[in-house]
mmCIF file with all atom_site columns, C-alpha atoms (C1' of nucleotides) in Angstrom:
data_model
loop_
_atom_site.group_PDB
_atom_site.id
_atom_site.type_symbol
_atom_site.label_atom_id
_atom_site.label_alt_id
_atom_site.label_comp_id
_atom_site.label_asym_id
_atom_site.label_entity_id
_atom_site.label_seq_id
_atom_site.pdbx_PDB_ins_code
_atom_site.Cartn_x
_atom_site.Cartn_y
_atom_site.Cartn_z
_atom_site.occupancy
_atom_site.B_iso_or_equiv
_atom_site.pdbx_formal_charge
_atom_site.auth_seq_id
_atom_site.auth_comp_id
_atom_site.auth_asym_id
_atom_site.auth_atom_id
_atom_site.pdbx_PDB_model_num
ATOM 1   C CA    . MET A 1 1   ? -9.288  1.651   -5.460  1.00 0.00 ? 1   MET A CA    1
ATOM 2   C CA    . ARG A 1 2   ? -10.480 0.981   -8.914  1.00 0.00 ? 2   ARG A CA    1
ATOM 3   C CA    . THR A 1 3   ? -12.593 -1.936  -9.622  1.00 0.00 ? 3   THR A CA    1
ATOM 4   C CA    . ASP A 1 4   ? -10.438 -2.669  -12.664 1.00 0.00 ? 4   ASP A CA    1
ATOM 5   C CA    . SER A 1 5   ? -8.556  -5.826  -12.053 1.00 0.00 ? 5   SER A CA    1
ATOM 6   C CA    . GLU A 1 6   ? -5.585  -4.220  -13.767 1.00 0.00 ? 6   GLU A CA    1
ATOM 7   C CA    . SER A 1 7   ? -5.419  -1.481  -11.223 1.00 0.00 ? 7   SER A CA    1
ATOM 8   C CA    . GLU A 1 8   ? -2.107  -0.066  -10.088 1.00 0.00 ? 8   GLU A CA    1
ATOM 9   C CA    . PHE A 1 9   ? -2.545  -1.581  -6.826  1.00 0.00 ? 9   PHE A CA    1
ATOM 10  C CA    . ALA A 1 10  ? -2.642  -5.004  -8.374  1.00 0.00 ? 10  ALA A CA    1
ATOM 11  C CA    . LEU A 1 11  ? 0.429   -4.318  -10.346 1.00 0.00 ? 11  LEU A CA    1
ATOM 12  C CA    . VAL A 1 12  ? 2.359   -3.140  -7.298  1.00 0.00 ? 12  VAL A CA    1
ATOM 13  C CA    . VAL A 1 13  ? 1.206   -6.314  -5.384  1.00 0.00 ? 13  VAL A CA    1
ATOM 14  C CA    . TYR A 1 14  ? 2.467   -8.354  -8.145  1.00 0.00 ? 14  TYR A CA    1
ATOM 15  C CA    . GLN A 1 15  ? 5.759   -6.624  -8.140  1.00 0.00 ? 15  GLN A CA    1
ATOM 16  C CA    . ILE A 1 16  ? 6.165   -6.981  -4.347  1.00 0.00 ? 16  ILE A CA    1
ATOM 17  C CA    . VAL A 1 17  ? 5.196   -10.724 -4.339  1.00 0.00 ? 17  VAL A CA    1
ATOM 18  C CA    . SER A 1 18  ? 7.750   -11.392 -7.161  1.00 0.00 ? 18  SER A CA    1
ATOM 19  C CA    . SER A 1 19  ? 10.366  -9.614  -5.068  1.00 0.00 ? 19  SER A CA    1
ATOM 20  C CA    . ILE A 1 20  ? 9.987   -12.065 -2.105  1.00 0.00 ? 20  ILE A CA    1
ATOM 21  C CA    . PRO A 1 21  ? 13.369  -13.845 -1.921  1.00 0.00 ? 21  PRO A CA    1
ATOM 22  C CA    . SER A 1 22  ? 13.417  -17.555 -2.330  1.00 0.00 ? 22  SER A CA    1
ATOM 23  C CA    . GLY A 1 23  ? 13.361  -19.271 1.024   1.00 0.00 ? 23  GLY A CA    1
ATOM 24  C CA    . LYS A 1 24  ? 11.276  -16.488 2.596   1.00 0.00 ? 24  LYS A CA    1
ATOM 25  C CA    . VAL A 1 25  ? 7.624   -15.918 2.869   1.00 0.00 ? 25  VAL A CA    1
ATOM 26  C CA    . SER A 1 26  ? 5.370   -12.729 3.559   1.00 0.00 ? 26  SER A CA    1
ATOM 27  C CA    . GLY A 1 27  ? 1.963   -12.113 4.831   1.00 0.00 ? 27  GLY A CA    1
ATOM 28  C CA    . TYR A 1 28  ? -1.085  -10.792 2.948   1.00 0.00 ? 28  TYR A CA    1
ATOM 29  C CA    . GLY A 1 29  ? -1.290  -7.803  5.211   1.00 0.00 ? 29  GLY A CA    1
ATOM 30  C CA    . ASP A 1 30  ? 2.471   -7.141  4.788   1.00 0.00 ? 30  ASP A CA    1
ATOM 31  C CA    . ILE A 1 31  ? 2.004   -7.180  1.074   1.00 0.00 ? 31  ILE A CA    1
ATOM 32  C CA    . ALA A 1 32  ? -0.945  -4.794  1.280   1.00 0.00 ? 32  ALA A CA    1
ATOM 33  C CA    . LYS A 1 33  ? 0.894   -2.527  3.541   1.00 0.00 ? 33  LYS A CA    1
ATOM 34  C CA    . LEU A 1 34  ? 4.039   -2.439  1.360   1.00 0.00 ? 34  LEU A CA    1
ATOM 35  C CA    . ALA A 1 35  ? 1.728   -1.672  -1.626  1.00 0.00 ? 35  ALA A CA    1
ATOM 36  C CA    . GLY A 1 36  ? 0.418   1.322   0.272   1.00 0.00 ? 36  GLY A CA    1
ATOM 37  C CA    . HIS A 1 37  ? -3.065  0.044   1.263   1.00 0.00 ? 37  HIS A CA    1
ATOM 38  C CA    . PRO A 1 38  ? -2.752  -1.482  4.613   1.00 0.00 ? 38  PRO A CA    1
ATOM 39  C CA    . LYS A 1 39  ? -6.420  -2.568  4.836   1.00 0.00 ? 39  LYS A CA    1
ATOM 40  C CA    . HIS A 1 40  ? -6.467  -4.549  1.658   1.00 0.00 ? 40  HIS A CA    1
ATOM 41  C CA    . SER A 1 41  ? -5.058  -7.787  2.814   1.00 0.00 ? 41  SER A CA    1
ATOM 42  C CA    . ARG A 1 42  ? -8.102  -9.687  1.500   1.00 0.00 ? 42  ARG A CA    1
ATOM 43  C CA    . PHE A 1 43  ? -7.774  -8.099  -1.839  1.00 0.00 ? 43  PHE A CA    1
ATOM 44  C CA    . VAL A 1 44  ? -4.245  -9.350  -1.979  1.00 0.00 ? 44  VAL A CA    1
ATOM 45  C CA    . GLY A 1 45  ? -5.518  -12.836 -1.286  1.00 0.00 ? 45  GLY A CA    1
ATOM 46  C CA    . ARG A 1 46  ? -8.023  -12.465 -3.998  1.00 0.00 ? 46  ARG A CA    1
ATOM 47  C CA    . LEU A 1 47  ? -5.473  -11.360 -6.465  1.00 0.00 ? 47  LEU A CA    1
ATOM 48  C CA    . LEU A 1 48  ? -3.416  -14.418 -5.860  1.00 0.00 ? 48  LEU A CA    1
ATOM 49  C CA    . ALA A 1 49  ? -6.382  -16.733 -5.922  1.00 0.00 ? 49  ALA A CA    1
ATOM 50  C CA    . ASN A 1 50  ? -7.302  -15.492 -9.389  1.00 0.00 ? 50  ASN A CA    1
ATOM 51  C CA    . LEU A 1 51  ? -3.770  -15.990 -10.841 1.00 0.00 ? 51  LEU A CA    1
ATOM 52  C CA    . PRO A 1 52  ? -3.621  -18.070 -13.979 1.00 0.00 ? 52  PRO A CA    1
ATOM 53  C CA    . LYS A 1 53  ? -2.238  -21.443 -13.534 1.00 0.00 ? 53  LYS A CA    1
ATOM 54  C CA    . ASP A 1 54  ? 0.782   -20.628 -15.679 1.00 0.00 ? 54  ASP A CA    1
ATOM 55  C CA    . SER A 1 55  ? 1.657   -17.515 -13.741 1.00 0.00 ? 55  SER A CA    1
ATOM 56  C CA    . GLN A 1 56  ? 5.389   -17.186 -12.825 1.00 0.00 ? 56  GLN A CA    1
ATOM 57  C CA    . LEU A 1 57  ? 4.457   -15.187 -9.673  1.00 0.00 ? 57  LEU A CA    1
ATOM 58  C CA    . PRO A 1 58  ? 5.647   -16.878 -6.535  1.00 0.00 ? 58  PRO A CA    1
ATOM 59  C CA    . TRP A 1 59  ? 2.121   -17.030 -4.899  1.00 0.00 ? 59  TRP A CA    1
ATOM 60  C CA    . TRP A 1 60  ? 3.269   -19.906 -2.594  1.00 0.00 ? 60  TRP A CA    1
ATOM 61  C CA    . ARG A 1 61  ? 5.580   -17.448 -0.700  1.00 0.00 ? 61  ARG A CA    1
ATOM 62  C CA    . VAL A 1 62  ? 2.512   -15.635 0.747   1.00 0.00 ? 62  VAL A CA    1
ATOM 63  C CA    . VAL A 1 63  ? 0.907   -16.906 3.974   1.00 0.00 ? 63  VAL A CA    1
ATOM 64  C CA    . LYS A 1 64  ? -1.176  -15.692 6.718   1.00 0.00 ? 64  LYS A CA    1
ATOM 65  C CA    . SER A 1 65  ? 0.483   -13.321 9.284   1.00 0.00 ? 65  SER A CA    1
ATOM 66  C CA    . ASN A 1 66  ? 0.374   -16.059 11.856  1.00 0.00 ? 66  ASN A CA    1
ATOM 67  C CA    . GLY A 1 67  ? 2.132   -18.528 9.640   1.00 0.00 ? 67  GLY A CA    1
ATOM 68  C CA    . ASP A 1 68  ? -0.736  -20.518 8.717   1.00 0.00 ? 68  ASP A CA    1
ATOM 69  C CA    . ILE A 1 69  ? -1.222  -21.720 5.071   1.00 0.00 ? 69  ILE A CA    1
ATOM 70  C CA    . ALA A 1 70  ? -4.489  -19.790 3.891   1.00 0.00 ? 70  ALA A CA    1
ATOM 71  C CA    . LEU A 1 71  ? -5.307  -22.440 1.437   1.00 0.00 ? 71  LEU A CA    1
ATOM 72  C CA    . SER A 1 72  ? -6.933  -25.869 1.975   1.00 0.00 ? 72  SER A CA    1
ATOM 73  C CA    . GLY A 1 73  ? -6.999  -29.120 0.231   1.00 0.00 ? 73  GLY A CA    1
ATOM 74  C CA    . GLU A 1 74  ? -4.799  -29.593 -2.889  1.00 0.00 ? 74  GLU A CA    1
ATOM 75  C CA    . GLY A 1 75  ? -3.688  -26.069 -3.105  1.00 0.00 ? 75  GLY A CA    1
ATOM 76  C CA    . ARG A 1 76  ? -2.426  -26.430 0.354   1.00 0.00 ? 76  ARG A CA    1
ATOM 77  C CA    . GLN A 1 77  ? -0.377  -29.418 -0.501  1.00 0.00 ? 77  GLN A CA    1
ATOM 78  C CA    . ARG A 1 78  ? 1.070   -27.731 -3.581  1.00 0.00 ? 78  ARG A CA    1
ATOM 79  C CA    . GLN A 1 79  ? 2.105   -24.784 -1.606  1.00 0.00 ? 79  GLN A CA    1
ATOM 80  C CA    . LEU A 1 80  ? 3.731   -26.820 1.257   1.00 0.00 ? 80  LEU A CA    1
ATOM 81  C CA    . GLN A 1 81  ? 5.656   -28.674 -1.293  1.00 0.00 ? 81  GLN A CA    1
ATOM 82  C CA    . LYS A 1 82  ? 6.846   -25.581 -3.026  1.00 0.00 ? 82  LYS A CA    1
ATOM 83  C CA    . LEU A 1 83  ? 7.949   -24.026 0.328   1.00 0.00 ? 83  LEU A CA    1
ATOM 84  C CA    . GLN A 1 84  ? 9.799   -27.118 1.496   1.00 0.00 ? 84  GLN A CA    1
ATOM 85  C CA    . HIS A 1 85  ? 11.476  -27.350 -1.836  1.00 0.00 ? 85  HIS A CA    1
ATOM 86  C CA    . GLU A 1 86  ? 12.856  -23.801 -1.058  1.00 0.00 ? 86  GLU A CA    1
ATOM 87  C CA    . GLY A 1 87  ? 14.137  -25.015 2.327   1.00 0.00 ? 87  GLY A CA    1
ATOM 88  C CA    . ILE A 1 88  ? 11.169  -23.768 4.392   1.00 0.00 ? 88  ILE A CA    1
ATOM 89  C CA    . THR A 1 89  ? 10.214  -26.295 7.005   1.00 0.00 ? 89  THR A CA    1
ATOM 90  C CA    . PRO A 1 90  ? 6.868   -25.768 8.600   1.00 0.00 ? 90  PRO A CA    1
ATOM 91  C CA    . LEU A 1 91  ? 6.419   -26.551 12.380  1.00 0.00 ? 91  LEU A CA    1
ATOM 92  C CA    . ASN A 1 92  ? 3.004   -28.115 12.880  1.00 0.00 ? 92  ASN A CA    1
ATOM 93  C CA    . ASN A 1 93  ? 1.692   -26.759 9.615   1.00 0.00 ? 93  ASN A CA    1
ATOM 94  C CA    . ARG A 1 94  ? 3.007   -23.409 10.479  1.00 0.00 ? 94  ARG A CA    1
ATOM 95  C CA    . ILE A 1 95  ? 5.747   -21.116 9.014   1.00 0.00 ? 95  ILE A CA    1
ATOM 96  C CA    . PRO A 1 96  ? 8.013   -19.966 11.827  1.00 0.00 ? 96  PRO A CA    1
ATOM 97  C CA    . ARG A 1 97  ? 8.581   -16.188 12.145  1.00 0.00 ? 97  ARG A CA    1
ATOM 98  C CA    . ARG A 1 98  ? 12.176  -16.372 11.154  1.00 0.00 ? 98  ARG A CA    1
ATOM 99  C CA    . PHE A 1 99  ? 11.141  -17.141 7.584   1.00 0.00 ? 99  PHE A CA    1
ATOM 100 C CA    . PHE A 1 100 ? 9.201   -13.962 7.145   1.00 0.00 ? 100 PHE A CA    1
ATOM 101 C CA    . TRP A 1 101 ? 10.113  -11.277 4.861   1.00 0.00 ? 101 TRP A CA    1
ATOM 102 C CA    . PRO A 1 102 ? 10.677  -8.352  5.344   1.00 0.00 ? 102 PRO A CA    1
ATOM 103 C CA    . ASP A 1 103 ? 11.996  -9.143  8.841   1.00 0.00 ? 103 ASP A CA    1
ATOM 104 C "C1'" . DC  B 2 1   ? -1.826  -21.906 23.757  1.00 0.00 ? 1   DC  B "C1'" 1
ATOM 105 C "C1'" . DT  B 2 2   ? -7.131  -21.397 21.655  1.00 0.00 ? 2   DT  B "C1'" 1
ATOM 106 C "C1'" . DA  B 2 3   ? -11.369 -18.650 21.036  1.00 0.00 ? 3   DA  B "C1'" 1
ATOM 107 C "C1'" . DT  B 2 4   ? -14.024 -14.701 20.008  1.00 0.00 ? 4   DT  B "C1'" 1
ATOM 108 C "C1'" . DA  B 2 5   ? -15.113 -9.976  18.310  1.00 0.00 ? 5   DA  B "C1'" 1
ATOM 109 C "C1'" . DG  B 2 6   ? -14.724 -6.613  15.246  1.00 0.00 ? 6   DG  B "C1'" 1
ATOM 110 C "C1'" . DG  B 2 7   ? -12.970 -4.469  11.523  1.00 0.00 ? 7   DG  B "C1'" 1
ATOM 111 C "C1'" . DC  B 2 8   ? -12.001 -4.268  6.601   1.00 0.00 ? 8   DC  B "C1'" 1
ATOM 112 C "C1'" . DC  B 2 9   ? -13.207 -3.992  1.500   1.00 0.00 ? 9   DC  B "C1'" 1
ATOM 113 C "C1'" . DG  B 2 10  ? -13.659 -5.548  -3.392  1.00 0.00 ? 10  DG  B "C1'" 1
ATOM 114 C "C1'" . DA  B 2 11  ? -16.390 -9.017  -5.940  1.00 0.00 ? 11  DA  B "C1'" 1
ATOM 115 C "C1'" . DC  B 2 12  ? -20.355 -11.340 -6.767  1.00 0.00 ? 12  DC  B "C1'" 1
ATOM 116 C "C1'" . DT  B 2 13  ? -25.358 -12.608 -6.322  1.00 0.00 ? 13  DT  B "C1'" 1
ATOM 117 C "C1'" . DT  C 3 1   ? -29.679 -1.704  -3.254  1.00 0.00 ? 1   DT  C "C1'" 1
ATOM 118 C "C1'" . DA  C 3 2   ? -28.343 -5.055  0.234   1.00 0.00 ? 2   DA  C "C1'" 1
ATOM 119 C "C1'" . DG  C 3 3   ? -26.552 -9.149  1.612   1.00 0.00 ? 3   DG  C "C1'" 1
ATOM 120 C "C1'" . DT  C 3 4   ? -22.868 -12.459 1.740   1.00 0.00 ? 4   DT  C "C1'" 1
ATOM 121 C "C1'" . DC  C 3 5   ? -18.245 -14.264 1.285   1.00 0.00 ? 5   DC  C "C1'" 1
ATOM 122 C "C1'" . DG  C 3 6   ? -13.366 -14.482 1.011   1.00 0.00 ? 6   DG  C "C1'" 1
ATOM 123 C "C1'" . DG  C 3 7   ? -5.918  -17.477 0.177   1.00 0.00 ? 7   DG  C "C1'" 1
ATOM 124 C "C1'" . DC  C 3 8   ? -6.930  -11.552 6.163   1.00 0.00 ? 8   DC  C "C1'" 1
ATOM 125 C "C1'" . DC  C 3 9   ? -5.571  -8.823  10.509  1.00 0.00 ? 9   DC  C "C1'" 1
ATOM 126 C "C1'" . DT  C 3 10  ? -5.436  -7.282  15.318  1.00 0.00 ? 10  DT  C "C1'" 1
ATOM 127 C "C1'" . DA  C 3 11  ? -6.851  -6.962  19.967  1.00 0.00 ? 11  DA  C "C1'" 1
ATOM 128 C "C1'" . DT  C 3 12  ? -8.330  -9.028  23.924  1.00 0.00 ? 12  DT  C "C1'" 1
ATOM 129 C "C1'" . DA  C 3 13  ? -9.569  -12.676 27.183  1.00 0.00 ? 13  DA  C "C1'" 1
#
DNA sequence: CTATAGGCCGACT
DNA sequence: TAGTCGGCCTATA
């Protein structure tokens, strides 16, 4: 893994995240795994955290593997709103398994 | 169901 | 060089 923020891994992650269908979510670990680096879930989170505000990447479709929203405060609210806008209804602040992608 | 424990790894001090 | 800290995960109790 390069330290370069423009590493291939990052690019692959971006591509995978952008391929999450509307109305579905995925986990950080799942993304990392699909990108070929199963142990880099945290790095995935970091990538998304550093996204520019004007990014088109659907960062809100990425949640924890247990369905929790990783963010807190304002970011959390923004994410929840985005998700609900796509028809995803959290149950007790949790995204049910059936919304996960890939299944 | 919640609670710990341990692992993981890049970035930043 | 060595800690510390994350938009984390899994296994176990």
